[in-house]
Amino acid sequence: MMYRVRGKFLFDTAEEFMKKLADGSIEQQKPDGPEIVRAMKSATIDETGFVNWTQRCFCRTPLKHERKTVYDFYFETLEVSVSLKHEIIEGVSFMDMLSSAMQKSN
């Protein structure tokens, strides 16, 4: 099933999150790692500060495994609703925002 997800990113975890995305540790996670990485690459951040993305998940409880292993460490206020398809939600690229924030902090 496809879901539309939105949540507040915990920016104090940005360095760790970017490292795990870059070093392949999230992507290698079974069974959902590649889908998490794909979702983050297409995620956007809106004017209210919410990160928005769509993601496929086959868990009985939507994103149960993804939350337990990744999302609950880096996001709060996660909201999940059914979506009919993958979509790019209006906003600024989340990955660009993270990269920019990382460059400013170094």
PDB file of N, CA and C in Angstrom:
ATOM      1  N   MET A   1       0.836  -1.167   0.000  1.00  0.00           N
ATOM      2  CA  MET A   1       0.000   0.000   0.000  1.00  0.00           C
ATOM      3  C   MET A   1       0.891   1.244   0.000  1.00  0.00           C
ATOM      4  N   MET A   2       0.381   2.314  -0.558  1.00  0.00           N
ATOM      5  CA  MET A   2       1.110   3.576  -0.644  1.00  0.00           C
ATOM      6  C   MET A   2       0.600   4.519   0.442  1.00  0.00           C
ATOM      7  N   TYR A   3       1.530   5.220   1.059  1.00  0.00           N
ATOM      8  CA  TYR A   3       1.181   6.159   2.125  1.00  0.00           C
ATOM      9  C   TYR A   3       1.802   7.524   1.882  1.00  0.00           C
ATOM     10  N   ARG A   4       1.094   8.538   2.312  1.00  0.00           N
ATOM     11  CA  ARG A   4       1.618   9.901   2.350  1.00  0.00           C
ATOM     12  C   ARG A   4       2.013  10.140   3.801  1.00  0.00           C
ATOM     13  N   VAL A   5       3.233  10.632   3.989  1.00  0.00           N
ATOM     14  CA  VAL A   5       3.787  10.777   5.333  1.00  0.00           C
ATOM     15  C   VAL A   5       4.245  12.213   5.532  1.00  0.00           C
ATOM     16  N   ARG A   6       4.063  12.710   6.738  1.00  0.00           N
ATOM     17  CA  ARG A   6       4.612  14.024   7.075  1.00  0.00           C
ATOM     18  C   ARG A   6       5.059  13.985   8.529  1.00  0.00           C
ATOM     19  N   GLY A   7       6.145  14.679   8.792  1.00  0.00           N
ATOM     20  CA  GLY A   7       6.667  14.714  10.146  1.00  0.00           C
ATOM     21  C   GLY A   7       7.635  15.859  10.339  1.00  0.00           C
ATOM     22  N   LYS A   8       7.883  16.174  11.580  1.00  0.00           N
ATOM     23  CA  LYS A   8       8.849  17.218  11.944  1.00  0.00           C
ATOM     24  C   LYS A   8      10.204  16.541  12.127  1.00  0.00           C
ATOM     25  N   PHE A   9      11.175  16.988  11.345  1.00  0.00           N
ATOM     26  CA  PHE A   9      12.518  16.435  11.434  1.00  0.00           C
ATOM     27  C   PHE A   9      13.228  16.998  12.658  1.00  0.00           C
ATOM     28  N   LEU A  10      13.962  16.156  13.348  1.00  0.00           N
ATOM     29  CA  LEU A  10      14.753  16.571  14.502  1.00  0.00           C
ATOM     30  C   LEU A  10      16.116  17.014  13.983  1.00  0.00           C
ATOM     31  N   PHE A  11      16.274  18.295  13.725  1.00  0.00           N
ATOM     32  CA  PHE A  11      17.468  18.797  13.054  1.00  0.00           C
ATOM     33  C   PHE A  11      18.754  18.560  13.840  1.00  0.00           C
ATOM     34  N   ASP A  12      18.658  18.317  15.133  1.00  0.00           N
ATOM     35  CA  ASP A  12      19.878  18.001  15.887  1.00  0.00           C
ATOM     36  C   ASP A  12      20.406  16.611  15.561  1.00  0.00           C
ATOM     37  N   THR A  13      19.647  15.829  14.796  1.00  0.00           N
ATOM     38  CA  THR A  13      20.091  14.495  14.373  1.00  0.00           C
ATOM     39  C   THR A  13      20.551  14.491  12.917  1.00  0.00           C
ATOM     40  N   ALA A  14      20.618  15.660  12.285  1.00  0.00           N
ATOM     41  CA  ALA A  14      20.892  15.753  10.838  1.00  0.00           C
ATOM     42  C   ALA A  14      22.203  15.085  10.453  1.00  0.00           C
ATOM     43  N   GLU A  15      23.262  15.322  11.207  1.00  0.00           N
ATOM     44  CA  GLU A  15      24.567  14.759  10.843  1.00  0.00           C
ATOM     45  C   GLU A  15      24.532  13.230  10.848  1.00  0.00           C
ATOM     46  N   GLU A  16      23.964  12.647  11.882  1.00  0.00           N
ATOM     47  CA  GLU A  16      23.867  11.186  11.967  1.00  0.00           C
ATOM     48  C   GLU A  16      22.989  10.625  10.847  1.00  0.00           C
ATOM     49  N   PHE A  17      21.859  11.278  10.597  1.00  0.00           N
ATOM     50  CA  PHE A  17      20.938  10.813   9.566  1.00  0.00           C
ATOM     51  C   PHE A  17      21.597  10.849   8.190  1.00  0.00           C
ATOM     52  N   MET A  18      22.245  11.955   7.870  1.00  0.00           N
ATOM     53  CA  MET A  18      22.931  12.071   6.575  1.00  0.00           C
ATOM     54  C   MET A  18      24.030  11.019   6.440  1.00  0.00           C
ATOM     55  N   LYS A  19      24.764  10.774   7.508  1.00  0.00           N
ATOM     56  CA  LYS A  19      25.828   9.766   7.477  1.00  0.00           C
ATOM     57  C   LYS A  19      25.252   8.382   7.160  1.00  0.00           C
ATOM     58  N   LYS A  20      24.152   8.036   7.821  1.00  0.00           N
ATOM     59  CA  LYS A  20      23.536   6.724   7.598  1.00  0.00           C
ATOM     60  C   LYS A  20      22.931   6.600   6.197  1.00  0.00           C
ATOM     61  N   LEU A  21      22.431   7.702   5.671  1.00  0.00           N
ATOM     62  CA  LEU A  21      21.929   7.674   4.292  1.00  0.00           C
ATOM     63  C   LEU A  21      23.090   7.504   3.314  1.00  0.00           C
ATOM     64  N   ALA A  22      24.191   8.203   3.577  1.00  0.00           N
ATOM     65  CA  ALA A  22      25.335   8.188   2.655  1.00  0.00           C
ATOM     66  C   ALA A  22      26.138   6.898   2.717  1.00  0.00           C
ATOM     67  N   ASP A  23      26.281   6.310   3.902  1.00  0.00           N
ATOM     68  CA  ASP A  23      27.148   5.131   4.020  1.00  0.00           C
ATOM     69  C   ASP A  23      26.447   3.817   3.668  1.00  0.00           C
ATOM     70  N   GLY A  24      25.174   3.898   3.333  1.00  0.00           N
ATOM     71  CA  GLY A  24      24.441   2.705   2.896  1.00  0.00           C
ATOM     72  C   GLY A  24      23.816   1.893   4.011  1.00  0.00           C
ATOM     73  N   SER A  25      24.004   2.300   5.267  1.00  0.00           N
ATOM     74  CA  SER A  25      23.458   1.484   6.357  1.00  0.00           C
ATOM     75  C   SER A  25      21.932   1.452   6.351  1.00  0.00           C
ATOM     76  N   ILE A  26      21.292   2.543   5.966  1.00  0.00           N
ATOM     77  CA  ILE A  26      19.823   2.516   5.870  1.00  0.00           C
ATOM     78  C   ILE A  26      19.398   1.732   4.634  1.00  0.00           C
ATOM     79  N   GLU A  27      20.048   1.967   3.517  1.00  0.00           N
ATOM     80  CA  GLU A  27      19.676   1.284   2.275  1.00  0.00           C
ATOM     81  C   GLU A  27      19.817  -0.230   2.379  1.00  0.00           C
ATOM     82  N   GLN A  28      20.758  -0.705   3.168  1.00  0.00           N
ATOM     83  CA  GLN A  28      20.986  -2.150   3.313  1.00  0.00           C
ATOM     84  C   GLN A  28      19.996  -2.810   4.261  1.00  0.00           C
ATOM     85  N   GLN A  29      19.209  -2.032   4.950  1.00  0.00           N
ATOM     86  CA  GLN A  29      18.230  -2.564   5.889  1.00  0.00           C
ATOM     87  C   GLN A  29      17.177  -3.367   5.140  1.00  0.00           C
ATOM     88  N   LYS A  30      16.878  -4.541   5.608  1.00  0.00           N
ATOM     89  CA  LYS A  30      15.874  -5.406   4.979  1.00  0.00           C
ATOM     90  C   LYS A  30      14.583  -5.341   5.767  1.00  0.00           C
ATOM     91  N   PRO A  31      13.461  -5.308   5.138  1.00  0.00           N
ATOM     92  CA  PRO A  31      13.203  -5.315   3.700  1.00  0.00           C
ATOM     93  C   PRO A  31      12.990  -3.920   3.119  1.00  0.00           C
ATOM     94  N   ASP A  32      13.033  -2.878   3.942  1.00  0.00           N
ATOM     95  CA  ASP A  32      12.531  -1.572   3.519  1.00  0.00           C
ATOM     96  C   ASP A  32      13.583  -0.492   3.282  1.00  0.00           C
ATOM     97  N   GLY A  33      14.849  -0.796   3.428  1.00  0.00           N
ATOM     98  CA  GLY A  33      15.902   0.202   3.296  1.00  0.00           C
ATOM     99  C   GLY A  33      15.896   0.972   1.992  1.00  0.00           C
ATOM    100  N   PRO A  34      15.872   0.282   0.853  1.00  0.00           N
ATOM    101  CA  PRO A  34      15.859   1.027  -0.418  1.00  0.00           C
ATOM    102  C   PRO A  34      14.654   1.965  -0.559  1.00  0.00           C
ATOM    103  N   GLU A  35      13.504   1.555  -0.035  1.00  0.00           N
ATOM    104  CA  GLU A  35      12.309   2.399  -0.126  1.00  0.00           C
ATOM    105  C   GLU A  35      12.438   3.622   0.784  1.00  0.00           C
ATOM    106  N   ILE A  36      13.059   3.474   1.945  1.00  0.00           N
ATOM    107  CA  ILE A  36      13.284   4.613   2.836  1.00  0.00           C
ATOM    108  C   ILE A  36      14.190   5.628   2.145  1.00  0.00           C
ATOM    109  N   VAL A  37      15.276   5.149   1.547  1.00  0.00           N
ATOM    110  CA  VAL A  37      16.217   6.050   0.867  1.00  0.00           C
ATOM    111  C   VAL A  37      15.524   6.749  -0.305  1.00  0.00           C
ATOM    112  N   ARG A  38      14.761   6.004  -1.099  1.00  0.00           N
ATOM    113  CA  ARG A  38      14.031   6.594  -2.216  1.00  0.00           C
ATOM    114  C   ARG A  38      13.076   7.671  -1.713  1.00  0.00           C
ATOM    115  N   ALA A  39      12.379   7.368  -0.627  1.00  0.00           N
ATOM    116  CA  ALA A  39      11.421   8.317  -0.067  1.00  0.00           C
ATOM    117  C   ALA A  39      12.109   9.593   0.402  1.00  0.00           C
ATOM    118  N   MET A  40      13.249   9.464   1.058  1.00  0.00           N
ATOM    119  CA  MET A  40      13.958  10.641   1.554  1.00  0.00           C
ATOM    120  C   MET A  40      14.513  11.484   0.402  1.00  0.00           C
ATOM    121  N   LYS A  41      14.925  10.842  -0.664  1.00  0.00           N
ATOM    122  CA  LYS A  41      15.431  11.586  -1.825  1.00  0.00           C
ATOM    123  C   LYS A  41      14.333  12.395  -2.503  1.00  0.00           C
ATOM    124  N   SER A  42      13.087  11.960  -2.377  1.00  0.00           N
ATOM    125  CA  SER A  42      11.984  12.689  -3.008  1.00  0.00           C
ATOM    126  C   SER A  42      11.209  13.552  -2.001  1.00  0.00           C
ATOM    127  N   ALA A  43      11.588  13.499  -0.738  1.00  0.00           N
ATOM    128  CA  ALA A  43      10.882  14.258   0.302  1.00  0.00           C
ATOM    129  C   ALA A  43      11.085  15.759   0.126  1.00  0.00           C
ATOM    130  N   THR A  44      10.087  16.504   0.553  1.00  0.00           N
ATOM    131  CA  THR A  44      10.160  17.961   0.535  1.00  0.00           C
ATOM    132  C   THR A  44       9.851  18.485   1.936  1.00  0.00           C
ATOM    133  N   ILE A  45      10.267  19.714   2.180  1.00  0.00           N
ATOM    134  CA  ILE A  45       9.934  20.366   3.444  1.00  0.00           C
ATOM    135  C   ILE A  45       9.110  21.601   3.116  1.00  0.00           C
ATOM    136  N   ASP A  46       7.985  21.749   3.802  1.00  0.00           N
ATOM    137  CA  ASP A  46       7.080  22.855   3.480  1.00  0.00           C
ATOM    138  C   ASP A  46       7.337  24.068   4.372  1.00  0.00           C
ATOM    139  N   GLU A  47       6.559  25.117   4.148  1.00  0.00           N
ATOM    140  CA  GLU A  47       6.759  26.376   4.864  1.00  0.00           C
ATOM    141  C   GLU A  47       6.468  26.268   6.359  1.00  0.00           C
ATOM    142  N   THR A  48       5.774  25.215   6.784  1.00  0.00           N
ATOM    143  CA  THR A  48       5.491  25.023   8.210  1.00  0.00           C
ATOM    144  C   THR A  48       6.571  24.183   8.890  1.00  0.00           C
ATOM    145  N   GLY A  49       7.545  23.719   8.110  1.00  0.00           N
ATOM    146  CA  GLY A  49       8.628  22.916   8.680  1.00  0.00           C
ATOM    147  C   GLY A  49       8.375  21.416   8.672  1.00  0.00           C
ATOM    148  N   PHE A  50       7.257  20.995   8.083  1.00  0.00           N
ATOM    149  CA  PHE A  50       6.983  19.563   7.986  1.00  0.00           C
ATOM    150  C   PHE A  50       7.670  18.982   6.760  1.00  0.00           C
ATOM    151  N   VAL A  51       8.268  17.817   6.932  1.00  0.00           N
ATOM    152  CA  VAL A  51       8.844  17.059   5.827  1.00  0.00           C
ATOM    153  C   VAL A  51       7.731  16.152   5.309  1.00  0.00           C
ATOM    154  N   ASN A  52       7.577  16.100   3.987  1.00  0.00           N
ATOM    155  CA  ASN A  52       6.483  15.357   3.354  1.00  0.00           C
ATOM    156  C   ASN A  52       7.031  14.396   2.314  1.00  0.00           C
ATOM    157  N   TRP A  53       6.488  13.179   2.291  1.00  0.00           N
ATOM    158  CA  TRP A  53       6.893  12.209   1.283  1.00  0.00           C
ATOM    159  C   TRP A  53       5.829  11.137   1.133  1.00  0.00           C
ATOM    160  N   THR A  54       5.950  10.353   0.067  1.00  0.00           N
ATOM    161  CA  THR A  54       5.109   9.165  -0.095  1.00  0.00           C
ATOM    162  C   THR A  54       6.014   7.948  -0.054  1.00  0.00           C
ATOM    163  N   GLN A  55       5.432   6.855   0.413  1.00  0.00           N
ATOM    164  CA  GLN A  55       6.223   5.642   0.587  1.00  0.00           C
ATOM    165  C   GLN A  55       5.337   4.412   0.529  1.00  0.00           C
ATOM    166  N   ARG A  56       5.885   3.375  -0.082  1.00  0.00           N
ATOM    167  CA  ARG A  56       5.206   2.085  -0.150  1.00  0.00           C
ATOM    168  C   ARG A  56       5.570   1.280   1.102  1.00  0.00           C
ATOM    169  N   CYS A  57       4.583   0.599   1.675  1.00  0.00           N
ATOM    170  CA  CYS A  57       4.807  -0.241   2.855  1.00  0.00           C
ATOM    171  C   CYS A  57       3.789  -1.376   2.843  1.00  0.00           C
ATOM    172  N   PHE A  58       4.231  -2.554   3.246  1.00  0.00           N
ATOM    173  CA  PHE A  58       3.350  -3.720   3.242  1.00  0.00           C
ATOM    174  C   PHE A  58       3.048  -4.224   4.651  1.00  0.00           C
ATOM    175  N   CYS A  59       3.437  -3.447   5.666  1.00  0.00           N
ATOM    176  CA  CYS A  59       3.163  -3.829   7.063  1.00  0.00           C
ATOM    177  C   CYS A  59       1.665  -3.702   7.360  1.00  0.00           C
ATOM    178  N   ARG A  60       1.189  -4.523   8.257  1.00  0.00           N
ATOM    179  CA  ARG A  60      -0.204  -4.423   8.687  1.00  0.00           C
ATOM    180  C   ARG A  60      -0.459  -3.062   9.345  1.00  0.00           C
ATOM    181  N   THR A  61       0.493  -2.642  10.166  1.00  0.00           N
ATOM    182  CA  THR A  61       0.476  -1.297  10.751  1.00  0.00           C
ATOM    183  C   THR A  61       1.378  -0.435   9.875  1.00  0.00           C
ATOM    184  N   PRO A  62       0.846   0.603   9.240  1.00  0.00           N
ATOM    185  CA  PRO A  62       1.643   1.400   8.301  1.00  0.00           C
ATOM    186  C   PRO A  62       2.970   1.891   8.882  1.00  0.00           C
ATOM    187  N   LEU A  63       4.051   1.609   8.157  1.00  0.00           N
ATOM    188  CA  LEU A  63       5.412   2.033   8.484  1.00  0.00           C
ATOM    189  C   LEU A  63       5.904   1.551   9.854  1.00  0.00           C
ATOM    190  N   LYS A  64       5.365   0.454  10.327  1.00  0.00           N
ATOM    191  CA  LYS A  64       5.744  -0.052  11.653  1.00  0.00           C
ATOM    192  C   LYS A  64       7.255  -0.315  11.733  1.00  0.00           C
ATOM    193  N   HIS A  65       7.785  -1.070  10.801  1.00  0.00           N
ATOM    194  CA  HIS A  65       9.211  -1.405  10.829  1.00  0.00           C
ATOM    195  C   HIS A  65      10.072  -0.179  10.547  1.00  0.00           C
ATOM    196  N   GLU A  66       9.656   0.639   9.586  1.00  0.00           N
ATOM    197  CA  GLU A  66      10.403   1.838   9.223  1.00  0.00           C
ATOM    198  C   GLU A  66      10.503   2.807  10.401  1.00  0.00           C
ATOM    199  N   ARG A  67       9.429   2.925  11.155  1.00  0.00           N
ATOM    200  CA  ARG A  67       9.434   3.799  12.331  1.00  0.00           C
ATOM    201  C   ARG A  67      10.349   3.240  13.415  1.00  0.00           C
ATOM    202  N   LYS A  68      10.234   1.971  13.658  1.00  0.00           N
ATOM    203  CA  LYS A  68      11.021   1.343  14.722  1.00  0.00           C
ATOM    204  C   LYS A  68      12.524   1.424  14.439  1.00  0.00           C
ATOM    205  N   THR A  69      12.908   1.306  13.180  1.00  0.00           N
ATOM    206  CA  THR A  69      14.332   1.237  12.836  1.00  0.00           C
ATOM    207  C   THR A  69      14.940   2.554  12.377  1.00  0.00           C
ATOM    208  N   VAL A  70      14.124   3.498  11.870  1.00  0.00           N
ATOM    209  CA  VAL A  70      14.680   4.746  11.337  1.00  0.00           C
ATOM    210  C   VAL A  70      13.884   5.970  11.783  1.00  0.00           C
ATOM    211  N   TYR A  71      12.658   6.070  11.341  1.00  0.00           N
ATOM    212  CA  TYR A  71      11.926   7.322  11.453  1.00  0.00           C
ATOM    213  C   TYR A  71      11.750   7.832  12.882  1.00  0.00           C
ATOM    214  N   ASP A  72      11.494   6.972  13.847  1.00  0.00           N
ATOM    215  CA  ASP A  72      11.281   7.443  15.214  1.00  0.00           C
ATOM    216  C   ASP A  72      12.545   8.048  15.838  1.00  0.00           C
ATOM    217  N   PHE A  73      13.707   7.794  15.260  1.00  0.00           N
ATOM    218  CA  PHE A  73      14.953   8.390  15.747  1.00  0.00           C
ATOM    219  C   PHE A  73      15.173   9.791  15.193  1.00  0.00           C
ATOM    220  N   TYR A  74      14.574  10.092  14.038  1.00  0.00           N
ATOM    221  CA  TYR A  74      14.881  11.331  13.327  1.00  0.00           C
ATOM    222  C   TYR A  74      13.685  12.265  13.105  1.00  0.00           C
ATOM    223  N   PHE A  75      12.478  11.772  13.376  1.00  0.00           N
ATOM    224  CA  PHE A  75      11.271  12.567  13.166  1.00  0.00           C
ATOM    225  C   PHE A  75      10.366  12.487  14.383  1.00  0.00           C
ATOM    226  N   GLU A  76       9.582  13.544  14.566  1.00  0.00           N
ATOM    227  CA  GLU A  76       8.520  13.521  15.567  1.00  0.00           C
ATOM    228  C   GLU A  76       7.223  13.930  14.881  1.00  0.00           C
ATOM    229  N   THR A  77       6.117  13.723  15.548  1.00  0.00           N
ATOM    230  CA  THR A  77       4.815  14.090  15.016  1.00  0.00           C
ATOM    231  C   THR A  77       4.599  13.476  13.632  1.00  0.00           C
ATOM    232  N   LEU A  78       4.899  12.198  13.480  1.00  0.00           N
ATOM    233  CA  LEU A  78       4.722  11.531  12.188  1.00  0.00           C
ATOM    234  C   LEU A  78       3.234  11.260  11.941  1.00  0.00           C
ATOM    235  N   GLU A  79       2.757  11.710  10.787  1.00  0.00           N
ATOM    236  CA  GLU A  79       1.367  11.503  10.376  1.00  0.00           C
ATOM    237  C   GLU A  79       1.373  10.681   9.094  1.00  0.00           C
ATOM    238  N   VAL A  80       0.538   9.652   9.044  1.00  0.00           N
ATOM    239  CA  VAL A  80       0.500   8.737   7.898  1.00  0.00           C
ATOM    240  C   VAL A  80      -0.938   8.619   7.401  1.00  0.00           C
ATOM    241  N   SER A  81      -1.117   8.763   6.088  1.00  0.00           N
ATOM    242  CA  SER A  81      -2.430   8.569   5.474  1.00  0.00           C
ATOM    243  C   SER A  81      -2.254   7.816   4.159  1.00  0.00           C
ATOM    244  N   VAL A  82      -3.306   7.176   3.719  1.00  0.00           N
ATOM    245  CA  VAL A  82      -3.265   6.408   2.476  1.00  0.00           C
ATOM    246  C   VAL A  82      -3.133   7.360   1.289  1.00  0.00           C
ATOM    247  N   SER A  83      -2.317   6.966   0.315  1.00  0.00           N
ATOM    248  CA  SER A  83      -2.138   7.729  -0.920  1.00  0.00           C
ATOM    249  C   SER A  83      -2.390   6.789  -2.095  1.00  0.00           C
ATOM    250  N   LEU A  84      -2.805   7.331  -3.206  1.00  0.00           N
ATOM    251  CA  LEU A  84      -3.062   6.501  -4.372  1.00  0.00           C
ATOM    252  C   LEU A  84      -1.817   6.249  -5.213  1.00  0.00           C
ATOM    253  N   LYS A  85      -0.777   7.099  -5.028  1.00  0.00           N
ATOM    254  CA  LYS A  85       0.418   6.957  -5.863  1.00  0.00           C
ATOM    255  C   LYS A  85       1.592   7.687  -5.220  1.00  0.00           C
ATOM    256  N   HIS A  86       2.797   7.394  -5.738  1.00  0.00           N
ATOM    257  CA  HIS A  86       3.963   8.187  -5.355  1.00  0.00           C
ATOM    258  C   HIS A  86       3.753   9.592  -5.873  1.00  0.00           C
ATOM    259  N   GLU A  87       4.095  10.584  -5.093  1.00  0.00           N
ATOM    260  CA  GLU A  87       3.991  11.960  -5.551  1.00  0.00           C
ATOM    261  C   GLU A  87       5.072  12.803  -4.890  1.00  0.00           C
ATOM    262  N   ILE A  88       5.427  13.870  -5.545  1.00  0.00           N
ATOM    263  CA  ILE A  88       6.321  14.863  -4.975  1.00  0.00           C
ATOM    264  C   ILE A  88       5.425  15.958  -4.420  1.00  0.00           C
ATOM    265  N   ILE A  89       5.497  16.178  -3.131  1.00  0.00           N
ATOM    266  CA  ILE A  89       4.634  17.140  -2.471  1.00  0.00           C
ATOM    267  C   ILE A  89       5.310  18.511  -2.502  1.00  0.00           C
ATOM    268  N   GLU A  90       4.527  19.541  -2.723  1.00  0.00           N
ATOM    269  CA  GLU A  90       5.065  20.891  -2.858  1.00  0.00           C
ATOM    270  C   GLU A  90       5.945  21.271  -1.666  1.00  0.00           C
ATOM    271  N   GLY A  91       7.073  21.873  -1.995  1.00  0.00           N
ATOM    272  CA  GLY A  91       8.008  22.318  -0.969  1.00  0.00           C
ATOM    273  C   GLY A  91       9.421  22.293  -1.515  1.00  0.00           C
ATOM    274  N   VAL A  92      10.374  22.561  -0.636  1.00  0.00           N
ATOM    275  CA  VAL A  92      11.792  22.571  -0.969  1.00  0.00           C
ATOM    276  C   VAL A  92      12.349  21.168  -0.747  1.00  0.00           C
ATOM    277  N   SER A  93      13.310  20.762  -1.559  1.00  0.00           N
ATOM    278  CA  SER A  93      13.933  19.445  -1.403  1.00  0.00           C
ATOM    279  C   SER A  93      14.480  19.269   0.011  1.00  0.00           C
ATOM    280  N   PHE A  94      14.029  18.237   0.681  1.00  0.00           N
ATOM    281  CA  PHE A  94      14.487  17.945   2.036  1.00  0.00           C
ATOM    282  C   PHE A  94      15.982  17.635   2.053  1.00  0.00           C
ATOM    283  N   MET A  95      16.459  16.871   1.084  1.00  0.00           N
ATOM    284  CA  MET A  95      17.882  16.514   1.045  1.00  0.00           C
ATOM    285  C   MET A  95      18.745  17.748   0.793  1.00  0.00           C
ATOM    286  N   ASP A  96      18.295  18.656  -0.066  1.00  0.00           N
ATOM    287  CA  ASP A  96      19.026  19.902  -0.289  1.00  0.00           C
ATOM    288  C   ASP A  96      19.075  20.725   0.995  1.00  0.00           C
ATOM    289  N   MET A  97      17.965  20.779   1.715  1.00  0.00           N
ATOM    290  CA  MET A  97      17.897  21.520   2.974  1.00  0.00           C
ATOM    291  C   MET A  97      18.869  20.922   3.987  1.00  0.00           C
ATOM    292  N   LEU A  98      18.906  19.598   4.070  1.00  0.00           N
ATOM    293  CA  LEU A  98      19.834  18.938   4.998  1.00  0.00           C
ATOM    294  C   LEU A  98      21.288  19.208   4.622  1.00  0.00           C
ATOM    295  N   SER A  99      21.596  19.084   3.346  1.00  0.00           N
ATOM    296  CA  SER A  99      22.958  19.337   2.885  1.00  0.00           C
ATOM    297  C   SER A  99      23.384  20.762   3.204  1.00  0.00           C
ATOM    298  N   SER A 100      22.496  21.699   2.987  1.00  0.00           N
ATOM    299  CA  SER A 100      22.785  23.099   3.258  1.00  0.00           C
ATOM    300  C   SER A 100      22.996  23.313   4.766  1.00  0.00           C
ATOM    301  N   ALA A 101      22.164  22.715   5.574  1.00  0.00           N
ATOM    302  CA  ALA A 101      22.300  22.843   7.027  1.00  0.00           C
ATOM    303  C   ALA A 101      23.613  22.242   7.514  1.00  0.00           C
ATOM    304  N   MET A 102      24.015  21.131   6.903  1.00  0.00           N
ATOM    305  CA  MET A 102      25.274  20.469   7.280  1.00  0.00           C
ATOM    306  C   MET A 102      26.462  21.362   6.906  1.00  0.00           C
ATOM    307  N   GLN A 103      26.433  21.988   5.747  1.00  0.00           N
ATOM    308  CA  GLN A 103      27.531  22.853   5.299  1.00  0.00           C
ATOM    309  C   GLN A 103      27.659  24.062   6.209  1.00  0.00           C
ATOM    310  N   LYS A 104      26.548  24.614   6.661  1.00  0.00           N
ATOM    311  CA  LYS A 104      26.567  25.786   7.535  1.00  0.00           C
ATOM    312  C   LYS A 104      27.123  25.448   8.912  1.00  0.00           C
ATOM    313  N   SER A 105      26.879  24.207   9.376  1.00  0.00           N
ATOM    314  CA  SER A 105      27.349  23.832  10.701  1.00  0.00           C
ATOM    315  C   SER A 105      28.825  23.453  10.733  1.00  0.00           C
ATOM    316  N   ASN A 106      29.429  23.224   9.573  1.00  0.00           N
ATOM    317  CA  ASN A 106      30.854  22.835   9.526  1.00  0.00           C
ATOM    318  C   ASN A 106      31.751  23.996   9.308  1.00  0.00           C
TER     319      ASN A 106
END
